[in-house]
Each structure stands twice: as C-alpha cells, then as structure tokens.
Amino acid sequence: MPRKNQPLSLPNPVNSNPAHDAEHVIYVAGTGGGKTSAVKYLGLVPKGSQAVFFDPYRNYAGQKFQGQMCFGVSVRSEFLKTLILARKRGKSFKLAYVPRNGATSEELEFFSSVVWALGNGRASKMHVVIEELASCAETTGKLKGKAGELLRGGRQYGLVIHSIFQRGQEVPKTVTEQSSTWWIGAVNSMSDAKWLADKKGLNINDIAALTSAKVNKQKIGQPIAEYLLVRDGIGNVEMNRLACAQGDHSP
C-alpha cells in the first residue's frame, strides 16, 4: 500500500505589513481563451518579480517567462529547498512546482504550505500563480487550509495570488471575494457570462461578445484573445485584445 505524504511542519510567515495593497488576480475564460498567455504577457506578474507557479500541466516549467527561465521541480524536498534559497538571495526568480500527482487538493495544499511559510511583509513581493484551481478545490464555499490562507492573509506578507480557472461557479468564494483584479476572456456559455456579469456589475453582452484565441486562430489565422480587465472601482473596466503567440496587444 503506498505511503501517504506526511503533513509538513513549517513556520508561519513573518513581518506582517498591512500597508501592502490588495493585488490578488483572477484569470477566467473557457478552453483556448488565453488565460495562460495573459499570465505570461499582460504584466500583472511583473518581469523582474519573484514568482512561483503551481504548474500541473507544465505551462511554465522549462520555458522563459518574460525573458527569465522558469525552473521546474517535481520532488517536494527539492521544491522546498530551492524556494527557500531563492527567497534568501532576494533576487528575481521564476520557479514552478510540477506536482507528480497532478492537480489535486493534496498537492495544492503542499505547495500552498511552502509558499505561506516563506511570506515576509518586509521582503520583495512574491507572485504566486495557481493553475487549474477548480480541479484542486473541493468546495465552492470557504477555501480551507493554507491555500485559503494565501488568499485571505497573503497580502500582508507580500504574497500576490494569481488564480486561473475556467468557470467561476466552480471555485471557492474565498478566491473571488479576495481578488481585486479580474481578467475575463471568452467563456463557454451564457450561464458563465451571466455569473461574471452579476459578480462584477458588467454588461452580459460585453462578455458574451468576447472571442477566444482558439476561435480567432480558426477565423483569421491568429490566436488573438479578446478580454475585459476589471479592477477595483465602479466602471474601472478595460476592453482589449492579446496576441497570444507573441504576447503583444493587437489593435
């Protein structure tokens, strides 16, 4: 019988700093909507930042992220050691954890526990990108464990969480309630568009009219993702297009 991984005994983050702004980001769109391209190219994860990725499908590991190579690891002890050393150096890095068991709640909790322990309100901010969140979260209510802690308390320890998923109805409300910036691409159904419109006070027709990178590639030969970028404040909405192949904005 396979031996279960034992829970890690890790310290809490240090140097609480409530002065940090709320910067958590959501990326939501259907398959082929351009979510991962938005993470890579939009700049919400800054070029010279410290960034760590929960990367079950290897969207980042072994590739350059804004000019910097993203190193991928699957061994838990190696991930822990590498992230500790990277944080101690205090310089820009891109590190991906590629879970051996795929996108599971147990793997996400391990990743979140390590990241949470290395939060530091007086150090450089660390951007935390979580792919396939809905596959890992087993509730649409409160997100528990260290994954929930990242969303609720990460801000004051310099942790900026970037959550990526296809349908908002399938993720814990902790994620949607704690994220101040929403990147919205083309969704799969009117029910998805309605949910987003209700949550962010948007016109449902504006969401429904968005065209995905997948569809544009078929129609015009270019993977251009149309999107809305919604920030804090009433009416603070930007409509734009992202050329996913090269990462620039298309007219």
PDB file of C-alpha atoms in Angstrom:
ATOM      1  CA  MET A   1       0.000   0.000   0.000  1.00  0.00           C
ATOM      2  CA  PRO A   2       1.530   3.396  -0.995  1.00  0.00           C
ATOM      3  CA  ARG A   3       2.678   5.518   1.870  1.00  0.00           C
ATOM      4  CA  LYS A   4       0.878   8.825   2.270  1.00  0.00           C
ATOM      5  CA  ASN A   5       2.826  12.057   2.405  1.00  0.00           C
ATOM      6  CA  GLN A   6       3.071  13.358   5.952  1.00  0.00           C
ATOM      7  CA  PRO A   7       1.949  16.939   6.651  1.00  0.00           C
ATOM      8  CA  LEU A   8       4.805  19.424   6.681  1.00  0.00           C
ATOM      9  CA  SER A   9       5.743  21.222   9.864  1.00  0.00           C
ATOM     10  CA  LEU A  10       6.601  24.682   8.584  1.00  0.00           C
ATOM     11  CA  PRO A  11       6.811  28.112  10.247  1.00  0.00           C
ATOM     12  CA  ASN A  12       4.331  30.915   9.782  1.00  0.00           C
ATOM     13  CA  PRO A  13       5.153  33.917   7.568  1.00  0.00           C
ATOM     14  CA  VAL A  14       6.862  36.878   9.218  1.00  0.00           C
ATOM     15  CA  ASN A  15       6.746  40.671   9.379  1.00  0.00           C
ATOM     16  CA  SER A  16       3.058  41.369   8.856  1.00  0.00           C
ATOM     17  CA  ASN A  17       2.709  44.552   6.799  1.00  0.00           C
ATOM     18  CA  PRO A  18      -0.913  45.747   6.406  1.00  0.00           C
ATOM     19  CA  ALA A  19       0.316  48.624   4.214  1.00  0.00           C
ATOM     20  CA  HIS A  20       0.546  46.266   1.233  1.00  0.00           C
ATOM     21  CA  ASP A  21      -2.264  46.820  -1.275  1.00  0.00           C
ATOM     22  CA  ALA A  22      -4.692  44.053  -2.216  1.00  0.00           C
ATOM     23  CA  GLU A  23      -3.418  42.802  -5.581  1.00  0.00           C
ATOM     24  CA  HIS A  24      -4.751  39.256  -5.994  1.00  0.00           C
ATOM     25  CA  VAL A  25      -5.757  38.490  -9.595  1.00  0.00           C
ATOM     26  CA  ILE A  26      -8.257  36.121 -11.236  1.00  0.00           C
ATOM     27  CA  TYR A  27      -7.941  34.847 -14.806  1.00  0.00           C
ATOM     28  CA  VAL A  28     -11.162  33.231 -16.031  1.00  0.00           C
ATOM     29  CA  ALA A  29     -12.013  32.009 -19.549  1.00  0.00           C
ATOM     30  CA  GLY A  30     -13.017  28.831 -21.349  1.00  0.00           C
ATOM     31  CA  THR A  31     -10.592  26.465 -23.063  1.00  0.00           C
ATOM     32  CA  GLY A  32      -8.479  28.380 -25.564  1.00  0.00           C
ATOM     33  CA  GLY A  33      -9.495  31.700 -24.059  1.00  0.00           C
ATOM     34  CA  GLY A  34      -5.922  32.897 -23.458  1.00  0.00           C
ATOM     35  CA  LYS A  35      -5.665  32.641 -19.657  1.00  0.00           C
ATOM     36  CA  THR A  36      -2.082  31.360 -19.503  1.00  0.00           C
ATOM     37  CA  SER A  37      -0.976  33.830 -22.182  1.00  0.00           C
ATOM     38  CA  ALA A  38      -2.466  36.627 -20.083  1.00  0.00           C
ATOM     39  CA  VAL A  39      -0.397  35.476 -17.089  1.00  0.00           C
ATOM     40  CA  LYS A  40       2.747  35.345 -19.212  1.00  0.00           C
ATOM     41  CA  TYR A  41       2.405  38.572 -21.147  1.00  0.00           C
ATOM     42  CA  LEU A  42      -0.006  41.016 -19.516  1.00  0.00           C
ATOM     43  CA  GLY A  43       2.477  42.173 -16.874  1.00  0.00           C
ATOM     44  CA  LEU A  44       0.343  41.580 -13.787  1.00  0.00           C
ATOM     45  CA  VAL A  45       3.197  39.279 -12.805  1.00  0.00           C
ATOM     46  CA  PRO A  46       5.992  41.836 -13.279  1.00  0.00           C
ATOM     47  CA  LYS A  47       9.035  40.982 -15.378  1.00  0.00           C
ATOM     48  CA  GLY A  48      11.577  41.361 -12.589  1.00  0.00           C
ATOM     49  CA  SER A  49       9.471  39.762  -9.879  1.00  0.00           C
ATOM     50  CA  GLN A  50       9.921  36.775  -7.653  1.00  0.00           C
ATOM     51  CA  ALA A  51       7.322  34.295  -8.919  1.00  0.00           C
ATOM     52  CA  VAL A  52       6.377  30.733  -8.060  1.00  0.00           C
ATOM     53  CA  PHE A  53       3.952  28.559 -10.052  1.00  0.00           C
ATOM     54  CA  PHE A  54       1.671  25.627  -9.266  1.00  0.00           C
ATOM     55  CA  ASP A  55       2.110  24.064 -12.684  1.00  0.00           C
ATOM     56  CA  PRO A  56       0.424  20.652 -13.117  1.00  0.00           C
ATOM     57  CA  TYR A  57       0.378  20.874 -16.931  1.00  0.00           C
ATOM     58  CA  ARG A  58       3.841  22.382 -17.418  1.00  0.00           C
ATOM     59  CA  ASN A  59       2.626  25.678 -18.815  1.00  0.00           C
ATOM     60  CA  TYR A  60       5.673  27.447 -17.330  1.00  0.00           C
ATOM     61  CA  ALA A  61       8.349  24.926 -16.282  1.00  0.00           C
ATOM     62  CA  GLY A  62      11.315  24.820 -18.648  1.00  0.00           C
ATOM     63  CA  GLN A  63      10.175  27.919 -20.550  1.00  0.00           C
ATOM     64  CA  LYS A  64      11.129  31.560 -20.412  1.00  0.00           C
ATOM     65  CA  PHE A  65       8.775  33.838 -18.523  1.00  0.00           C
ATOM     66  CA  GLN A  66       9.261  37.426 -19.712  1.00  0.00           C
ATOM     67  CA  GLY A  67      12.863  36.638 -20.596  1.00  0.00           C
ATOM     68  CA  GLN A  68      13.734  34.684 -17.442  1.00  0.00           C
ATOM     69  CA  MET A  69      13.925  30.888 -17.429  1.00  0.00           C
ATOM     70  CA  CYS A  70      11.360  29.179 -15.205  1.00  0.00           C
ATOM     71  CA  PHE A  71      12.970  26.241 -13.413  1.00  0.00           C
ATOM     72  CA  GLY A  72      10.613  23.296 -12.784  1.00  0.00           C
ATOM     73  CA  VAL A  73      10.796  20.722  -9.974  1.00  0.00           C
ATOM     74  CA  SER A  74       8.582  17.784  -9.043  1.00  0.00           C
ATOM     75  CA  VAL A  75      10.345  16.449  -5.936  1.00  0.00           C
ATOM     76  CA  ARG A  76       8.821  18.072  -2.868  1.00  0.00           C
ATOM     77  CA  SER A  77      12.030  18.341  -0.873  1.00  0.00           C
ATOM     78  CA  GLU A  78      13.780  19.907  -3.860  1.00  0.00           C
ATOM     79  CA  PHE A  79      10.988  22.437  -4.340  1.00  0.00           C
ATOM     80  CA  LEU A  80      11.129  23.435  -0.675  1.00  0.00           C
ATOM     81  CA  LYS A  81      14.918  23.788  -0.667  1.00  0.00           C
ATOM     82  CA  THR A  82      15.025  25.682  -3.971  1.00  0.00           C
ATOM     83  CA  LEU A  83      12.349  28.174  -2.954  1.00  0.00           C
ATOM     84  CA  ILE A  84      13.982  28.827   0.426  1.00  0.00           C
ATOM     85  CA  LEU A  85      17.330  29.559  -1.247  1.00  0.00           C
ATOM     86  CA  ALA A  86      15.718  31.757  -3.913  1.00  0.00           C
ATOM     87  CA  ARG A  87      13.950  33.848  -1.296  1.00  0.00           C
ATOM     88  CA  LYS A  88      17.136  34.205   0.742  1.00  0.00           C
ATOM     89  CA  ARG A  89      19.008  35.561  -2.273  1.00  0.00           C
ATOM     90  CA  GLY A  90      16.383  38.264  -2.621  1.00  0.00           C
ATOM     91  CA  LYS A  91      16.680  38.461  -6.407  1.00  0.00           C
ATOM     92  CA  SER A  92      14.219  37.868  -9.234  1.00  0.00           C
ATOM     93  CA  PHE A  93      13.369  34.204  -9.889  1.00  0.00           C
ATOM     94  CA  LYS A  94      10.755  32.029 -11.618  1.00  0.00           C
ATOM     95  CA  LEU A  95      10.169  28.591 -10.070  1.00  0.00           C
ATOM     96  CA  ALA A  96       7.462  26.061 -10.965  1.00  0.00           C
ATOM     97  CA  TYR A  97       6.264  23.140  -8.875  1.00  0.00           C
ATOM     98  CA  VAL A  98       5.090  20.354 -11.199  1.00  0.00           C
ATOM     99  CA  PRO A  99       3.093  18.026  -8.922  1.00  0.00           C
ATOM    100  CA  ARG A 100       3.685  14.331  -9.534  1.00  0.00           C
ATOM    101  CA  ASN A 101       0.068  13.558  -8.664  1.00  0.00           C
ATOM    102  CA  GLY A 102      -1.361  16.257 -10.903  1.00  0.00           C
ATOM    103  CA  ALA A 103      -3.894  18.920  -9.990  1.00  0.00           C
ATOM    104  CA  THR A 104      -5.158  17.569  -6.667  1.00  0.00           C
ATOM    105  CA  SER A 105      -6.187  19.260  -3.426  1.00  0.00           C
ATOM    106  CA  GLU A 106      -3.390  17.489  -1.544  1.00  0.00           C
ATOM    107  CA  GLU A 107      -0.733  18.726  -3.970  1.00  0.00           C
ATOM    108  CA  LEU A 108      -2.109  22.269  -3.861  1.00  0.00           C
ATOM    109  CA  GLU A 109      -2.070  22.192  -0.059  1.00  0.00           C
ATOM    110  CA  PHE A 110       1.601  21.142  -0.033  1.00  0.00           C
ATOM    111  CA  PHE A 111       2.501  23.923  -2.471  1.00  0.00           C
ATOM    112  CA  SER A 112       0.479  26.479  -0.503  1.00  0.00           C
ATOM    113  CA  SER A 113       2.044  25.430   2.811  1.00  0.00           C
ATOM    114  CA  VAL A 114       5.543  26.044   1.468  1.00  0.00           C
ATOM    115  CA  VAL A 115       4.641  29.385  -0.093  1.00  0.00           C
ATOM    116  CA  TRP A 116       2.772  30.548   3.023  1.00  0.00           C
ATOM    117  CA  ALA A 117       5.760  29.756   5.254  1.00  0.00           C
ATOM    118  CA  LEU A 118       8.012  31.950   3.087  1.00  0.00           C
ATOM    119  CA  GLY A 119       5.820  35.038   3.178  1.00  0.00           C
ATOM    120  CA  ASN A 120       7.607  38.126   4.505  1.00  0.00           C
ATOM    121  CA  GLY A 121       5.951  41.531   4.676  1.00  0.00           C
ATOM    122  CA  ARG A 122       9.316  43.313   4.547  1.00  0.00           C
ATOM    123  CA  ALA A 123      10.883  41.330   1.701  1.00  0.00           C
ATOM    124  CA  SER A 124      10.231  41.559  -2.040  1.00  0.00           C
ATOM    125  CA  LYS A 125       6.712  40.585  -3.019  1.00  0.00           C
ATOM    126  CA  MET A 126       6.287  37.031  -4.262  1.00  0.00           C
ATOM    127  CA  HIS A 127       3.763  36.397  -7.031  1.00  0.00           C
ATOM    128  CA  VAL A 128       2.034  33.023  -6.695  1.00  0.00           C
ATOM    129  CA  VAL A 129       0.387  31.586  -9.825  1.00  0.00           C
ATOM    130  CA  ILE A 130      -2.080  28.719  -9.339  1.00  0.00           C
ATOM    131  CA  GLU A 131      -3.178  26.882 -12.497  1.00  0.00           C
ATOM    132  CA  GLU A 132      -6.312  24.714 -12.589  1.00  0.00           C
ATOM    133  CA  LEU A 133      -7.594  25.899  -9.228  1.00  0.00           C
ATOM    134  CA  ALA A 134     -11.071  24.437  -9.750  1.00  0.00           C
ATOM    135  CA  SER A 135      -9.583  20.954 -10.223  1.00  0.00           C
ATOM    136  CA  CYS A 136      -7.907  21.172  -6.814  1.00  0.00           C
ATOM    137  CA  ALA A 137     -10.558  22.890  -4.720  1.00  0.00           C
ATOM    138  CA  GLU A 138     -13.261  20.534  -3.483  1.00  0.00           C
ATOM    139  CA  THR A 139     -15.719  23.223  -2.461  1.00  0.00           C
ATOM    140  CA  THR A 140     -17.379  26.362  -3.783  1.00  0.00           C
ATOM    141  CA  GLY A 141     -17.608  27.722  -0.243  1.00  0.00           C
ATOM    142  CA  LYS A 142     -14.761  28.765   2.013  1.00  0.00           C
ATOM    143  CA  LEU A 143     -11.325  27.613   0.839  1.00  0.00           C
ATOM    144  CA  LYS A 144      -9.689  25.976   3.840  1.00  0.00           C
ATOM    145  CA  GLY A 145      -6.115  25.099   4.715  1.00  0.00           C
ATOM    146  CA  LYS A 146      -3.046  27.021   3.646  1.00  0.00           C
ATOM    147  CA  ALA A 147      -4.468  27.594   0.167  1.00  0.00           C
ATOM    148  CA  GLY A 148      -7.220  29.635   1.792  1.00  0.00           C
ATOM    149  CA  GLU A 149      -4.678  31.415   3.995  1.00  0.00           C
ATOM    150  CA  LEU A 150      -2.829  32.611   0.886  1.00  0.00           C
ATOM    151  CA  LEU A 151      -5.972  34.373  -0.351  1.00  0.00           C
ATOM    152  CA  ARG A 152      -7.152  35.735   2.993  1.00  0.00           C
ATOM    153  CA  GLY A 153      -3.878  36.678   4.652  1.00  0.00           C
ATOM    154  CA  GLY A 154      -1.204  36.623   1.963  1.00  0.00           C
ATOM    155  CA  ARG A 155      -1.468  40.320   1.157  1.00  0.00           C
ATOM    156  CA  GLN A 156       0.107  41.469   4.426  1.00  0.00           C
ATOM    157  CA  TYR A 157       3.033  39.098   3.921  1.00  0.00           C
ATOM    158  CA  GLY A 158       3.815  40.277   0.395  1.00  0.00           C
ATOM    159  CA  LEU A 159       2.129  37.346  -1.367  1.00  0.00           C
ATOM    160  CA  VAL A 160       0.165  38.185  -4.534  1.00  0.00           C
ATOM    161  CA  ILE A 161      -2.049  35.313  -5.660  1.00  0.00           C
ATOM    162  CA  HIS A 162      -2.949  34.743  -9.324  1.00  0.00           C
ATOM    163  CA  SER A 163      -5.768  32.197  -9.673  1.00  0.00           C
ATOM    164  CA  ILE A 164      -6.570  30.586 -13.045  1.00  0.00           C
ATOM    165  CA  PHE A 165      -9.710  28.632 -13.892  1.00  0.00           C
ATOM    166  CA  GLN A 166     -12.448  28.138 -16.481  1.00  0.00           C
ATOM    167  CA  ARG A 167     -15.691  28.668 -14.548  1.00  0.00           C
ATOM    168  CA  GLY A 168     -16.207  30.962 -11.606  1.00  0.00           C
ATOM    169  CA  GLN A 169     -19.094  28.900 -10.283  1.00  0.00           C
ATOM    170  CA  GLU A 170     -16.693  26.020  -9.604  1.00  0.00           C
ATOM    171  CA  VAL A 171     -14.146  27.808  -7.416  1.00  0.00           C
ATOM    172  CA  PRO A 172     -14.355  28.656  -3.718  1.00  0.00           C
ATOM    173  CA  LYS A 173     -15.932  32.017  -2.932  1.00  0.00           C
ATOM    174  CA  THR A 174     -12.759  32.859  -0.986  1.00  0.00           C
ATOM    175  CA  VAL A 175     -10.962  33.201  -4.320  1.00  0.00           C
ATOM    176  CA  THR A 176     -13.497  35.521  -5.930  1.00  0.00           C
ATOM    177  CA  GLU A 177     -14.102  37.620  -2.816  1.00  0.00           C
ATOM    178  CA  GLN A 178     -10.408  38.213  -2.098  1.00  0.00           C
ATOM    179  CA  SER A 179      -9.257  39.033  -5.656  1.00  0.00           C
ATOM    180  CA  SER A 180      -9.353  42.708  -6.637  1.00  0.00           C
ATOM    181  CA  THR A 181      -8.435  42.340 -10.332  1.00  0.00           C
ATOM    182  CA  TRP A 182     -10.281  40.088 -12.786  1.00  0.00           C
ATOM    183  CA  TRP A 183      -9.064  39.181 -16.279  1.00  0.00           C
ATOM    184  CA  ILE A 184     -12.083  37.857 -18.178  1.00  0.00           C
ATOM    185  CA  GLY A 185     -11.736  36.130 -21.537  1.00  0.00           C
ATOM    186  CA  ALA A 186     -14.264  34.351 -23.734  1.00  0.00           C
ATOM    187  CA  VAL A 187     -16.380  31.894 -21.725  1.00  0.00           C
ATOM    188  CA  ASN A 188     -18.153  28.703 -22.756  1.00  0.00           C
ATOM    189  CA  SER A 189     -21.784  29.539 -22.051  1.00  0.00           C
ATOM    190  CA  MET A 190     -24.290  32.290 -21.320  1.00  0.00           C
ATOM    191  CA  SER A 191     -24.621  30.974 -17.767  1.00  0.00           C
ATOM    192  CA  ASP A 192     -20.881  31.616 -17.289  1.00  0.00           C
ATOM    193  CA  ALA A 193     -21.266  35.106 -18.788  1.00  0.00           C
ATOM    194  CA  LYS A 194     -24.241  35.845 -16.528  1.00  0.00           C
ATOM    195  CA  TRP A 195     -22.360  34.746 -13.418  1.00  0.00           C
ATOM    196  CA  LEU A 196     -19.453  37.062 -14.256  1.00  0.00           C
ATOM    197  CA  ALA A 197     -21.738  39.947 -15.168  1.00  0.00           C
ATOM    198  CA  ASP A 198     -23.588  39.628 -11.860  1.00  0.00           C
ATOM    199  CA  LYS A 199     -20.392  39.358  -9.831  1.00  0.00           C
ATOM    200  CA  LYS A 200     -18.635  42.365 -11.374  1.00  0.00           C
ATOM    201  CA  GLY A 201     -21.557  44.558 -12.469  1.00  0.00           C
ATOM    202  CA  LEU A 202     -20.803  44.110 -16.164  1.00  0.00           C
ATOM    203  CA  ASN A 203     -22.982  44.021 -19.264  1.00  0.00           C
ATOM    204  CA  ILE A 204     -23.563  40.358 -20.072  1.00  0.00           C
ATOM    205  CA  ASN A 205     -23.477  41.139 -23.798  1.00  0.00           C
ATOM    206  CA  ASP A 206     -19.944  42.556 -23.493  1.00  0.00           C
ATOM    207  CA  ILE A 207     -18.779  39.265 -22.010  1.00  0.00           C
ATOM    208  CA  ALA A 208     -20.718  37.102 -24.458  1.00  0.00           C
ATOM    209  CA  ALA A 209     -19.238  39.028 -27.397  1.00  0.00           C
ATOM    210  CA  LEU A 210     -15.622  38.200 -26.488  1.00  0.00           C
ATOM    211  CA  THR A 211     -13.834  35.924 -28.965  1.00  0.00           C
ATOM    212  CA  SER A 212     -11.276  33.395 -27.782  1.00  0.00           C
ATOM    213  CA  ALA A 213      -7.760  32.929 -29.128  1.00  0.00           C
ATOM    214  CA  LYS A 214      -8.799  29.471 -30.330  1.00  0.00           C
ATOM    215  CA  VAL A 215     -11.710  30.812 -32.389  1.00  0.00           C
ATOM    216  CA  ASN A 216      -9.688  33.711 -33.814  1.00  0.00           C
ATOM    217  CA  LYS A 217      -6.945  31.322 -34.869  1.00  0.00           C
ATOM    218  CA  GLN A 218      -9.521  29.390 -36.861  1.00  0.00           C
ATOM    219  CA  LYS A 219     -11.182  32.524 -38.279  1.00  0.00           C
ATOM    220  CA  ILE A 220      -8.258  34.821 -39.036  1.00  0.00           C
ATOM    221  CA  GLY A 221      -5.216  32.602 -38.565  1.00  0.00           C
ATOM    222  CA  GLN A 222      -4.016  34.413 -35.416  1.00  0.00           C
ATOM    223  CA  PRO A 223      -4.566  33.371 -31.768  1.00  0.00           C
ATOM    224  CA  ILE A 224      -5.856  36.721 -30.538  1.00  0.00           C
ATOM    225  CA  ALA A 225      -7.720  36.666 -27.226  1.00  0.00           C
ATOM    226  CA  GLU A 226     -10.278  39.370 -26.541  1.00  0.00           C
ATOM    227  CA  TYR A 227     -10.708  40.213 -22.867  1.00  0.00           C
ATOM    228  CA  LEU A 228     -12.021  42.541 -20.190  1.00  0.00           C
ATOM    229  CA  LEU A 229      -9.734  43.668 -17.365  1.00  0.00           C
ATOM    230  CA  VAL A 230     -11.774  44.667 -14.327  1.00  0.00           C
ATOM    231  CA  ARG A 231     -10.101  46.452 -11.422  1.00  0.00           C
ATOM    232  CA  ASP A 232     -11.370  47.927  -8.148  1.00  0.00           C
ATOM    233  CA  GLY A 233     -13.831  50.768  -8.515  1.00  0.00           C
ATOM    234  CA  ILE A 234     -17.093  51.244 -10.393  1.00  0.00           C
ATOM    235  CA  GLY A 235     -16.632  51.372 -14.148  1.00  0.00           C
ATOM    236  CA  ASN A 236     -12.902  50.582 -13.980  1.00  0.00           C
ATOM    237  CA  VAL A 237     -13.041  48.206 -16.960  1.00  0.00           C
ATOM    238  CA  GLU A 238     -10.625  47.904 -19.882  1.00  0.00           C
ATOM    239  CA  MET A 239     -11.508  46.033 -23.079  1.00  0.00           C
ATOM    240  CA  ASN A 240      -8.548  44.839 -25.142  1.00  0.00           C
ATOM    241  CA  ARG A 241      -7.039  42.088 -27.304  1.00  0.00           C
ATOM    242  CA  LEU A 242      -3.944  39.978 -26.650  1.00  0.00           C
ATOM    243  CA  ALA A 243      -1.944  38.332 -29.421  1.00  0.00           C
ATOM    244  CA  CYS A 244      -1.128  35.106 -27.602  1.00  0.00           C
ATOM    245  CA  ALA A 245       1.661  33.903 -29.916  1.00  0.00           C
ATOM    246  CA  GLN A 246       3.959  36.888 -29.419  1.00  0.00           C
ATOM    247  CA  GLY A 247       2.389  38.425 -26.332  1.00  0.00           C
ATOM    248  CA  ASP A 248       1.654  41.917 -27.622  1.00  0.00           C
ATOM    249  CA  HIS A 249      -1.616  43.802 -27.747  1.00  0.00           C
ATOM    250  CA  SER A 250      -3.439  43.685 -31.052  1.00  0.00           C
ATOM    251  CA  PRO A 251      -5.222  46.752 -32.444  1.00  0.00           C
TER     252      PRO A 251
END
